[in-house]
Short mmCIF file of C-alpha atoms in Angstrom, two decimals:
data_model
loop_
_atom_site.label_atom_id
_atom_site.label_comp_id
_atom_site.label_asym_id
_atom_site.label_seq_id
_atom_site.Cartn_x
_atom_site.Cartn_y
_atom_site.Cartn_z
CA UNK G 586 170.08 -263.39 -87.79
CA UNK G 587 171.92 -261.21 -89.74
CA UNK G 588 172.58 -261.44 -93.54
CA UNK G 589 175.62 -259.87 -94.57
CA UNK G 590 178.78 -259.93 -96.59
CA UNK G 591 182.21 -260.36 -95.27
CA UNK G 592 184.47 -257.28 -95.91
CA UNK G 593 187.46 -257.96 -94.55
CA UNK G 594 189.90 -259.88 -91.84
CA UNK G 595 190.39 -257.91 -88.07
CA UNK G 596 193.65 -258.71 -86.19
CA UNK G 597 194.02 -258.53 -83.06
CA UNK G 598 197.18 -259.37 -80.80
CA UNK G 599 196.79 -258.18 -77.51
CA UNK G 600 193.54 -260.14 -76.66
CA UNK G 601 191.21 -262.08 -73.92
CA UNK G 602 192.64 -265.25 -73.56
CA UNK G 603 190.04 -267.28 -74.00
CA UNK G 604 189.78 -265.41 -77.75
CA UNK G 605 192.94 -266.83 -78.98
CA UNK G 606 193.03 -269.01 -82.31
CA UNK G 607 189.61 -267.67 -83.04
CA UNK G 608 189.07 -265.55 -86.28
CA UNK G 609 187.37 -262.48 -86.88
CA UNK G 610 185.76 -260.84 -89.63
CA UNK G 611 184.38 -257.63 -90.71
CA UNK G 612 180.68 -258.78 -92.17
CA UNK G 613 178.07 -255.95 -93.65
CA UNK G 614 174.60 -256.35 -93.69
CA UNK G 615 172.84 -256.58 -96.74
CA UNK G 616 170.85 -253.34 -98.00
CA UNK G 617 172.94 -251.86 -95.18
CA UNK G 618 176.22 -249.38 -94.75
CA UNK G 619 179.55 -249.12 -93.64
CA UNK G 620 177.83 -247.46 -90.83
CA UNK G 621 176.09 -251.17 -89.69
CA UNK G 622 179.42 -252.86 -90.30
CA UNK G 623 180.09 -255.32 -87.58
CA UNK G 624 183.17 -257.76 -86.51
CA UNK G 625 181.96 -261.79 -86.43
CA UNK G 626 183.99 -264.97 -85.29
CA UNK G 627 184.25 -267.19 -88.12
CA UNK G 628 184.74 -271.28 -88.16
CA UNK G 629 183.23 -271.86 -91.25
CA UNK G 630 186.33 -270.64 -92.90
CA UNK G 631 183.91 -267.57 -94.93
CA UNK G 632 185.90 -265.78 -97.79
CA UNK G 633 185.85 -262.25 -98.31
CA UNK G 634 182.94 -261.37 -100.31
CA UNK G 635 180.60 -264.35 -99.22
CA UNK G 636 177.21 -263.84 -98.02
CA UNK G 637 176.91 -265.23 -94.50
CA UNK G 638 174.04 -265.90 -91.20
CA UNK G 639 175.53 -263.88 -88.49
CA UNK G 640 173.94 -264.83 -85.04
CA UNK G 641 174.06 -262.46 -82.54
CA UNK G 642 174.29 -262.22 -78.57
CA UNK G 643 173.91 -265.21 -75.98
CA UNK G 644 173.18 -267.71 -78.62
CA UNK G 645 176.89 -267.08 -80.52
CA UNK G 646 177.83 -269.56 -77.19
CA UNK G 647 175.88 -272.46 -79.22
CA UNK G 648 178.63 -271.91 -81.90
CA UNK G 649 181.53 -272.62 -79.63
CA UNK G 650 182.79 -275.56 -77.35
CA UNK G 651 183.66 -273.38 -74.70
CA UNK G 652 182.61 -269.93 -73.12
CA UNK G 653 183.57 -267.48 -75.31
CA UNK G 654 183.32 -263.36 -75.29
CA UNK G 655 182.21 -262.95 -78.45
CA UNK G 656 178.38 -261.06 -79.47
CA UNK G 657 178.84 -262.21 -82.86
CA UNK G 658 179.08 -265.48 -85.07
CA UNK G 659 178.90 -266.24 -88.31
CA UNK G 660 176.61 -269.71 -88.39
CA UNK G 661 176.03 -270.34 -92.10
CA UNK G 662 177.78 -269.66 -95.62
CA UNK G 663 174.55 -268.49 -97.61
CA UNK G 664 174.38 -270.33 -101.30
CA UNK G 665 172.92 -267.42 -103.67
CA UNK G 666 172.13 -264.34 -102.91
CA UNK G 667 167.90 -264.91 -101.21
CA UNK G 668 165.64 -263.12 -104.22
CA UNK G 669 163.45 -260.85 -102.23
CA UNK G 670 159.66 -260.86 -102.34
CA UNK U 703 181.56 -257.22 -81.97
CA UNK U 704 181.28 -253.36 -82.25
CA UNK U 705 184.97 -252.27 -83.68
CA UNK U 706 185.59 -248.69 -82.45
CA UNK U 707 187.85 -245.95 -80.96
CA UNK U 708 188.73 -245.68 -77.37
CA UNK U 709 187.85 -241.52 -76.99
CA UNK U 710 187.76 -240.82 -73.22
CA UNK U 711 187.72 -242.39 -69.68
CA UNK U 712 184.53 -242.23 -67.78
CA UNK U 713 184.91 -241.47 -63.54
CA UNK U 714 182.36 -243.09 -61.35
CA UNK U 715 182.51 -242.89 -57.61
CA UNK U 716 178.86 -243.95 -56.82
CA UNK U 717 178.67 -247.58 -58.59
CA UNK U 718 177.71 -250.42 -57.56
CA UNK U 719 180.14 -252.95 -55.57
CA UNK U 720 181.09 -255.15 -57.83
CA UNK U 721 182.25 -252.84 -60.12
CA UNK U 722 184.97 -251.32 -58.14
CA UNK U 723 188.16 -251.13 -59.52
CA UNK U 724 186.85 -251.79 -62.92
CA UNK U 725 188.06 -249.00 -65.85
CA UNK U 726 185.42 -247.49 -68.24
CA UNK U 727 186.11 -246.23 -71.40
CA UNK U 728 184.01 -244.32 -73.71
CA UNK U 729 184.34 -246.19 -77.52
CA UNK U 730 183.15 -244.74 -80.44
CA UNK U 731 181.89 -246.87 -83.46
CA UNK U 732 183.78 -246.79 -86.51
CA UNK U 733 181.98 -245.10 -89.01
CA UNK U 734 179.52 -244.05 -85.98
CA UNK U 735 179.12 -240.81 -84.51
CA UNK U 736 179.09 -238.67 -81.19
CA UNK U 737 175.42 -240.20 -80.86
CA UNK U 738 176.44 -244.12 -81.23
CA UNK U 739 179.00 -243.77 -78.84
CA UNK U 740 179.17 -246.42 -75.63
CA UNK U 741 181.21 -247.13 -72.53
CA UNK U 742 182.56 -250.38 -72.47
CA UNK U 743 184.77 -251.74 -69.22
CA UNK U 744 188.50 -252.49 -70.04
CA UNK U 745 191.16 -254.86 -68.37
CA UNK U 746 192.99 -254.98 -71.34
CA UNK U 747 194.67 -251.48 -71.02
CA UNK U 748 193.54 -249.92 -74.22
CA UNK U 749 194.55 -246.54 -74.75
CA UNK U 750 192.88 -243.17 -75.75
CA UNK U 751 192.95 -243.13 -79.71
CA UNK U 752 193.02 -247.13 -79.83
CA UNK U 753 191.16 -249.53 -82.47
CA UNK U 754 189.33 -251.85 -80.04
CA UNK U 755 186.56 -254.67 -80.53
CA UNK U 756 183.67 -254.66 -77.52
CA UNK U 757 181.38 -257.61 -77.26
CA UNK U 758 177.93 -256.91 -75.68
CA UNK U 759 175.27 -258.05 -73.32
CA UNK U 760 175.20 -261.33 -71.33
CA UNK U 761 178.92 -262.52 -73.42
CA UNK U 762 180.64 -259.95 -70.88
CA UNK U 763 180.70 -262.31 -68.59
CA UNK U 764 182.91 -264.78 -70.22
CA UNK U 765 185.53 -261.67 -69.61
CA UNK U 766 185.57 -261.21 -66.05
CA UNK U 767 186.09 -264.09 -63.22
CA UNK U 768 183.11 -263.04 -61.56
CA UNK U 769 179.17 -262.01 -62.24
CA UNK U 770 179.35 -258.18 -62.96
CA UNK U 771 176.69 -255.30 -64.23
CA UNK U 772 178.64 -254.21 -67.62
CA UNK U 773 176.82 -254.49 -70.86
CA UNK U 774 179.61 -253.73 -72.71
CA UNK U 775 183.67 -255.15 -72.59
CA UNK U 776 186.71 -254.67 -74.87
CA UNK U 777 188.05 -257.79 -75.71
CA UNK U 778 190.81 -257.24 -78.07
CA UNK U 779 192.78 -254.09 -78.99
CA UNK U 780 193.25 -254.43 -82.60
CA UNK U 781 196.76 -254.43 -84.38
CA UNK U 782 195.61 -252.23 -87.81
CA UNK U 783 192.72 -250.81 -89.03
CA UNK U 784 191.34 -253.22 -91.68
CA UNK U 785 191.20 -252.90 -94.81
CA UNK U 786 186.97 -252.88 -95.63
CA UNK U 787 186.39 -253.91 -99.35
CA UNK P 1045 176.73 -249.23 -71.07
CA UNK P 1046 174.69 -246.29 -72.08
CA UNK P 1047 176.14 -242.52 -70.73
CA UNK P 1048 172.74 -240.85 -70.48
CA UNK P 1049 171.15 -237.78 -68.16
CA UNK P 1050 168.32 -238.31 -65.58
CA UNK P 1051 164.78 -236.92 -67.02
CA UNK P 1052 162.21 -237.92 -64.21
CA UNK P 1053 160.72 -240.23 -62.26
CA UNK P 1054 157.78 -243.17 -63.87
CA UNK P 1055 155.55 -243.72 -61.68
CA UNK P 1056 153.59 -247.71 -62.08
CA UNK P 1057 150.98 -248.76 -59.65
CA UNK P 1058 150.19 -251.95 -61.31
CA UNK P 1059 153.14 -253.75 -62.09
CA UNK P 1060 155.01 -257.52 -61.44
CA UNK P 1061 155.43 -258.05 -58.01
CA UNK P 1062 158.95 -258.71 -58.34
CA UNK P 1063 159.19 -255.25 -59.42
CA UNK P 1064 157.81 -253.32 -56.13
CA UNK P 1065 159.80 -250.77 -54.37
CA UNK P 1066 161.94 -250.49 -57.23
CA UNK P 1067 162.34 -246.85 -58.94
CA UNK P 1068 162.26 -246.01 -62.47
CA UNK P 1069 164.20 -243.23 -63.70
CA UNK P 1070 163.46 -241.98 -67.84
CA UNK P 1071 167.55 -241.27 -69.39
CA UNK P 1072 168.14 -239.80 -71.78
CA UNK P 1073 171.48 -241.11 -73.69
CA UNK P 1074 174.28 -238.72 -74.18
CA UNK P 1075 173.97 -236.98 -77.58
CA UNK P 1076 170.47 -238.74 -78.09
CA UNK P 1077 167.27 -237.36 -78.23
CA UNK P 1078 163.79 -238.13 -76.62
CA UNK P 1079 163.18 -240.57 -79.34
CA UNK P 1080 165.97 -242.64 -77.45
CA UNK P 1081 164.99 -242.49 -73.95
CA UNK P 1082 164.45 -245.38 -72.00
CA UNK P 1083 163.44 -246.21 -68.56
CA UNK P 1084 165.75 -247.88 -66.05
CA UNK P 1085 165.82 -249.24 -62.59
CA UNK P 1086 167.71 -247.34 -59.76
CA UNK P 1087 168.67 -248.56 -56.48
CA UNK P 1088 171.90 -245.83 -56.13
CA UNK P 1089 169.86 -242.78 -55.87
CA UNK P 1090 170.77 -241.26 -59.04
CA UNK P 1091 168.68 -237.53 -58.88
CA UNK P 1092 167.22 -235.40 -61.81
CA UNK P 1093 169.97 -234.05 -64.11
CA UNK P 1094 172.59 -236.91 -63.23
CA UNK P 1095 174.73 -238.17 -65.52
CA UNK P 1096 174.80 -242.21 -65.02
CA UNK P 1097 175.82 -245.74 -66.43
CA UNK P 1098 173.78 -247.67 -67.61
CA UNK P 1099 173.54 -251.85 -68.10
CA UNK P 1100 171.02 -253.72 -70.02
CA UNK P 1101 169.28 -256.86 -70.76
CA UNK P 1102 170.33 -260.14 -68.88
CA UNK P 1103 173.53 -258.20 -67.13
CA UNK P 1104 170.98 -255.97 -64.87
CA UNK P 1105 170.51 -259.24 -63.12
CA UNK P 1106 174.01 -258.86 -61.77
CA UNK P 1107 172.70 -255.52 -59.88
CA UNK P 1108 169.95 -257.21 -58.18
CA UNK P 1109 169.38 -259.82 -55.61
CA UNK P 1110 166.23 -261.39 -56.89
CA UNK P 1111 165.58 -262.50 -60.50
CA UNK P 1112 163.93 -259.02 -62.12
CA UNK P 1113 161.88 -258.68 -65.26
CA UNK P 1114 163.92 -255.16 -66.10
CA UNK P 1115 166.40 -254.60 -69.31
CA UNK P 1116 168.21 -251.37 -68.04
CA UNK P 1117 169.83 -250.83 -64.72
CA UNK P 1118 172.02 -247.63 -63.14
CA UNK P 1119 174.70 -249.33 -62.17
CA UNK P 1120 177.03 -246.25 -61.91
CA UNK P 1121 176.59 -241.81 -61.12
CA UNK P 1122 179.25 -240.45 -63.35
CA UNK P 1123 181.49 -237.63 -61.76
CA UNK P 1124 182.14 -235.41 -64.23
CA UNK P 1125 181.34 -234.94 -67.83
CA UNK P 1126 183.84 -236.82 -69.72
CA UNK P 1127 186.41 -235.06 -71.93
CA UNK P 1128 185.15 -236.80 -75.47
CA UNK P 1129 188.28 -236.30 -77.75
CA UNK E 773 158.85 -259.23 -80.46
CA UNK E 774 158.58 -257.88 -84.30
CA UNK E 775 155.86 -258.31 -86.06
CA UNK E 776 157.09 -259.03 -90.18
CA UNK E 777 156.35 -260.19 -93.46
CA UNK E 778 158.15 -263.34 -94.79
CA UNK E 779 159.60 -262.35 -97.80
CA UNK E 780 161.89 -265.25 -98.96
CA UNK E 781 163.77 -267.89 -97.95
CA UNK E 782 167.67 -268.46 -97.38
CA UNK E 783 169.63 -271.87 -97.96
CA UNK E 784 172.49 -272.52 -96.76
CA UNK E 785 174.59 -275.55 -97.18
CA UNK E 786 177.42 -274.87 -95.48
CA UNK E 787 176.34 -274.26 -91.57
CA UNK E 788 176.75 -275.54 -87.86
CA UNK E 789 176.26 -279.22 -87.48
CA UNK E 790 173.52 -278.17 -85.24
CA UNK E 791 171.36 -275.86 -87.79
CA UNK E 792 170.89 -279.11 -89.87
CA UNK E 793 167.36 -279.41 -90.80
CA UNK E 794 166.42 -275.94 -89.82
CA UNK E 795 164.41 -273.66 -92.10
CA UNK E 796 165.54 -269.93 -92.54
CA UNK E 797 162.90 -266.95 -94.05
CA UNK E 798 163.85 -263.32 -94.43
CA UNK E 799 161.25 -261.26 -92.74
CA UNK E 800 161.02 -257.73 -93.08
CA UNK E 801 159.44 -256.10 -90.16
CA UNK E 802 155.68 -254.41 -90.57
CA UNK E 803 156.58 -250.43 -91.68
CA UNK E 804 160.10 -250.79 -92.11
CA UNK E 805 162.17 -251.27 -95.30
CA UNK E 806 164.50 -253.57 -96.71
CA UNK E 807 167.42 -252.59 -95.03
CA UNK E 808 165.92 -253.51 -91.60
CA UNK E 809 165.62 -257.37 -92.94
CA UNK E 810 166.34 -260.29 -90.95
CA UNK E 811 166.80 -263.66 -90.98
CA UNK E 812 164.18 -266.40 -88.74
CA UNK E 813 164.50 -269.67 -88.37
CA UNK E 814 161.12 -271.56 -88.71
CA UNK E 815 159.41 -274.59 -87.98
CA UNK E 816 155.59 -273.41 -87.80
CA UNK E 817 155.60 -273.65 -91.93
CA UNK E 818 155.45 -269.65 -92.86
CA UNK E 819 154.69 -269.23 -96.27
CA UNK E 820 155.69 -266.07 -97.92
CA UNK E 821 153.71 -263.16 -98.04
CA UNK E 822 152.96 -264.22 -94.61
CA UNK E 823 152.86 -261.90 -91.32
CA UNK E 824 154.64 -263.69 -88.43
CA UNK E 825 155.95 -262.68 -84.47
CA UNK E 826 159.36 -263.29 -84.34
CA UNK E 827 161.53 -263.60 -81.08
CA UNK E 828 165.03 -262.39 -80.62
CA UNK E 829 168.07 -263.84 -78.73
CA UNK E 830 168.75 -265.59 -76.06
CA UNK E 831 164.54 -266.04 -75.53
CA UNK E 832 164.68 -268.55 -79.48
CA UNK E 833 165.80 -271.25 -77.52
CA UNK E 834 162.26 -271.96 -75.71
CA UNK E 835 161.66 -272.40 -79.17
CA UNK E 836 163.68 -275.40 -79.93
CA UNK E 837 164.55 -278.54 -78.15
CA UNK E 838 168.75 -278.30 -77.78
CA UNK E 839 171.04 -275.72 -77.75
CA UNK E 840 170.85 -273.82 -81.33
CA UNK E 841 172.83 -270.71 -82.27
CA UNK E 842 170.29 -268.47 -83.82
CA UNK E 843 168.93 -265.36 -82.57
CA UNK E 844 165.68 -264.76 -84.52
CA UNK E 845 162.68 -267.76 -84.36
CA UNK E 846 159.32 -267.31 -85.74
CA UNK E 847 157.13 -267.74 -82.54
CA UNK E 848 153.79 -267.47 -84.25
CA UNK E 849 151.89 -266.61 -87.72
CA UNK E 850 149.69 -264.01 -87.43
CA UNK E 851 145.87 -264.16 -88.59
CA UNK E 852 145.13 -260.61 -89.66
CA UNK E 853 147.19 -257.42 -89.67
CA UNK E 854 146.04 -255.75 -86.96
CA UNK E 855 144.82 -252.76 -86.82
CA UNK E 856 146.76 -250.19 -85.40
CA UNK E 857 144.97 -247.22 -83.49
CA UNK X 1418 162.49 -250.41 -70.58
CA UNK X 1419 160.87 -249.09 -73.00
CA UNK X 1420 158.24 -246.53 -72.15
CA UNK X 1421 155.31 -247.26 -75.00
CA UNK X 1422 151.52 -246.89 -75.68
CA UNK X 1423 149.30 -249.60 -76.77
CA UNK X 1424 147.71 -249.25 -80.13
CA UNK X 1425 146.09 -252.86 -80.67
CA UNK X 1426 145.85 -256.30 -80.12
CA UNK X 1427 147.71 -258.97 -82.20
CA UNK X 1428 146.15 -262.25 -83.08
CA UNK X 1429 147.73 -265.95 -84.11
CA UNK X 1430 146.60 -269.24 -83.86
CA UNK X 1431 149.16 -270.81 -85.30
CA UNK X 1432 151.99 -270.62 -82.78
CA UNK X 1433 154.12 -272.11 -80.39
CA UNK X 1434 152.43 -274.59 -78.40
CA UNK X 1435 153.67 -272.54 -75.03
CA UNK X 1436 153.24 -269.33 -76.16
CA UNK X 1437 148.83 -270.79 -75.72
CA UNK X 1438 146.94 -268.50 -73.30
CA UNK X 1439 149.22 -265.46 -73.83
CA UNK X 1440 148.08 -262.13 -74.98
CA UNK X 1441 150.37 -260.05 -77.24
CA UNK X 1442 149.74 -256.28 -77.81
CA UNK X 1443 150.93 -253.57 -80.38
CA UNK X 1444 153.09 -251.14 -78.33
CA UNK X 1445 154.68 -248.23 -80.06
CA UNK X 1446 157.64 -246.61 -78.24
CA UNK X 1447 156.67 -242.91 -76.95
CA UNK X 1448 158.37 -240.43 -79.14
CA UNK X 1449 158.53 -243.28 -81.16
CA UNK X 1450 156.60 -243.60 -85.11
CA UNK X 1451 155.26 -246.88 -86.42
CA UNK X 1452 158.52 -248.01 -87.52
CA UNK X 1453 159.57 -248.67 -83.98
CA UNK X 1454 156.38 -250.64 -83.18
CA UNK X 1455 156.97 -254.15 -81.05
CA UNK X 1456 154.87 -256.70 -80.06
CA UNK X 1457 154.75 -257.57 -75.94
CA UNK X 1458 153.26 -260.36 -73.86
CA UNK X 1459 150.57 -258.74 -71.70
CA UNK X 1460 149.09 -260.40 -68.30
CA UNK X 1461 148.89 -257.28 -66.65
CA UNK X 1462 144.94 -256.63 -68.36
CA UNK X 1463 146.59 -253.27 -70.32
CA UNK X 1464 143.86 -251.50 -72.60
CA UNK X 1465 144.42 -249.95 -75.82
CA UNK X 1466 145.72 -245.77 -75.60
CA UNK X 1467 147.30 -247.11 -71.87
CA UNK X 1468 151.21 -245.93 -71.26
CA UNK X 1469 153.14 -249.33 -70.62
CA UNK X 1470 156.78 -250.57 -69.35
CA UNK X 1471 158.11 -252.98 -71.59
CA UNK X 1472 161.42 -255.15 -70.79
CA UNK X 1473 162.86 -257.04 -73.82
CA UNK X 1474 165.11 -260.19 -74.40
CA UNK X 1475 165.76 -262.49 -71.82
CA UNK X 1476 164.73 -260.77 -68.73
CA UNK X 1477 161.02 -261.36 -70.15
CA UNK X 1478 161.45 -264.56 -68.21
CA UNK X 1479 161.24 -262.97 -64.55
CA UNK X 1480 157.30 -262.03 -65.36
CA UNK X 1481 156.69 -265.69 -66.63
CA UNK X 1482 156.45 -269.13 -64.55
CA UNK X 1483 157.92 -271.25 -67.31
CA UNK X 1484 160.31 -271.04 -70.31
CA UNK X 1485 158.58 -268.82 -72.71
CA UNK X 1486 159.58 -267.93 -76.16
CA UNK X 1487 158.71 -264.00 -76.07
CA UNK X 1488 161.42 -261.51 -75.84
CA UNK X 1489 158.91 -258.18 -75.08
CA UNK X 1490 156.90 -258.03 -71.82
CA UNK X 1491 154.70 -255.53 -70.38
CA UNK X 1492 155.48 -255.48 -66.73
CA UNK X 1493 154.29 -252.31 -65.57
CA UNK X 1494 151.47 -249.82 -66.59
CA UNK X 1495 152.12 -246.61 -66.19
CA UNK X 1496 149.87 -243.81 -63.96
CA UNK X 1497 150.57 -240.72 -66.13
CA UNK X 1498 152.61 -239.20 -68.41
CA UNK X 1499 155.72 -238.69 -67.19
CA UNK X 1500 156.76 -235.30 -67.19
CA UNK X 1501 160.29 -234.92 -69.06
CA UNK X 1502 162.30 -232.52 -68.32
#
C-alpha cells in the first residue's frame, strides 16, 4: 500500500454514476513529489494533512459495498508518522 | 485515480470488436510530462484541455456495461483544479 | 492504454501452452525509451513501425478467448499520429 | 514480486472493519531508496531488518482467507540475500 | 511482459504454505539496472544469464493450477536477443 499524506479535496460534478456520494482526495506519498500525487476515495473521513494506507487496484473493491470504478482507496488513518529503520 | 489533462483524441480503425464505438483520449498527468502520458477511453464527453480523473486496470470494468480491453477510463471530469497544500 | 511503436518480433520456443501461436511484439511507449519497452501479445497484425494501443494486466483477458498468462495486449493500430496539444 | 527489507512498522487505529488484526511493515525494496517504500501486510512474523517477497494486487488475496483491501502481502521471508550475477 | 534476464535464484523457507514447491528467480528487466530487479515464479526450468518473458499481477494465475499468491511469472524463455530496431 501506499503511505501518503492527503493534500487536498477533488470535485467532480459530471461523473460515473455509480461514483456519486463518494469522496475524493488528493493523497502524496511519503518521501515522494507532487509528481507521484494521486486522487483516493475516502470513507474514513481523512483530514487534510493526515497520513493515510492507500490501497491500490482490484483490491480498492474490498473497500466498497458495491462495484465501484475507482483504482484507489484510502484503507487506514496512520497514528504517527512510522520511524524508519 | 491518475488526475490529468485531456490533450488529444487518438483514431483507431483496426481494434478489436468490442471496442468499437468507444472514444480514446490521450490524458496527461498533472505534474507529469510528454513521457507519462496515457490514453484512457471516455463516455463521459470530456473535452480537449479538461481536468479529468482515470481509474486503471481491472476497475474499468465497473464503467462500461460490458467486458472490454481498456486499461485505462475517465470517470469524472473535474469541476476546478484543486488546491494541493 | 499505452501509445507505443512496434520494435520487433520475440521469438519463445519454450513457453505455457496456453501461450502457443500467440505473437509477441517488443513497443516501445510514445516518448519512452528502451528502458520502457515491453512485450505484448498481438492477434491484429500490428507490423514493425506501427503505432498501437495497448491494454494490460487482468483487462488483456477481455482480448482473448481462453484464460492467458499475458499482462499487455494490442488491442488497437492507431491511424495517425495524434496531434498532442 | 519485490524482493525488500522491512524497515518498520505502521499502526493504524482507524481502518476498514476488515483490516482488524492485520499487521502492516514498511519495506523498502532491495537497491532502491526511501522514496520507493511501501506498505505489506504480514502474517509470516517479519522482523525488521528482515528481507521478504512481497506480492502486489489483486494476487494478496491467495494470501488471506476473505476478501481484504490491501495490495501489498508479504508472501515469504527470505533466507539469504541472494547473490546477484 | 517484461522482457528480463535471470541473474539468481531466491531462497525462503518461511513462506506461504502454497507458495511450497515453487521456484522464484532474480530477473532484471533488459535495459533495465538493479533497481528494477523482480522476483518471478519459474516452472519453465530457466537457467541463470537466460532471456525470459515475465507477466505480472493477476494474469500470473493462467500459468498456475491453483490460487497462488505470486504476482511475477516466467512464462516464456526467450531464443535470442531480440533485435530492436
Amino acid at each position: 500500500m501506499i503511505l501518503g499524506t492527503v493534500k487536498g479535496t477533488v470535485y467532480s460534478t459530471r461523473k460515473m454514476e455509480n461514483l456519486k456520494g463518494l469522496k475524493f482526495l488528493l493523497v502524496q506519498p511519503v518521501n515522494g513529489t507532487k509528481k507521484d500525487m494521486l486522487v483516493a476515495a475516502d470513507t474514513l473521513g481523512a483530514g487534510i494533512g493526515e497520513l493515510v494506507l492507500v490501497t491500490t487496484d482490484q483490491t480498492t473493491q474490498y473497500a466498497v459495498d458495491h462495484p465501484t470504478p475507482v483504482d484507489a482507496f484510502i484503507v487506514g488513518i496512520v497514528d504517527n508518522p512510522p520511524a524508519m529503520e
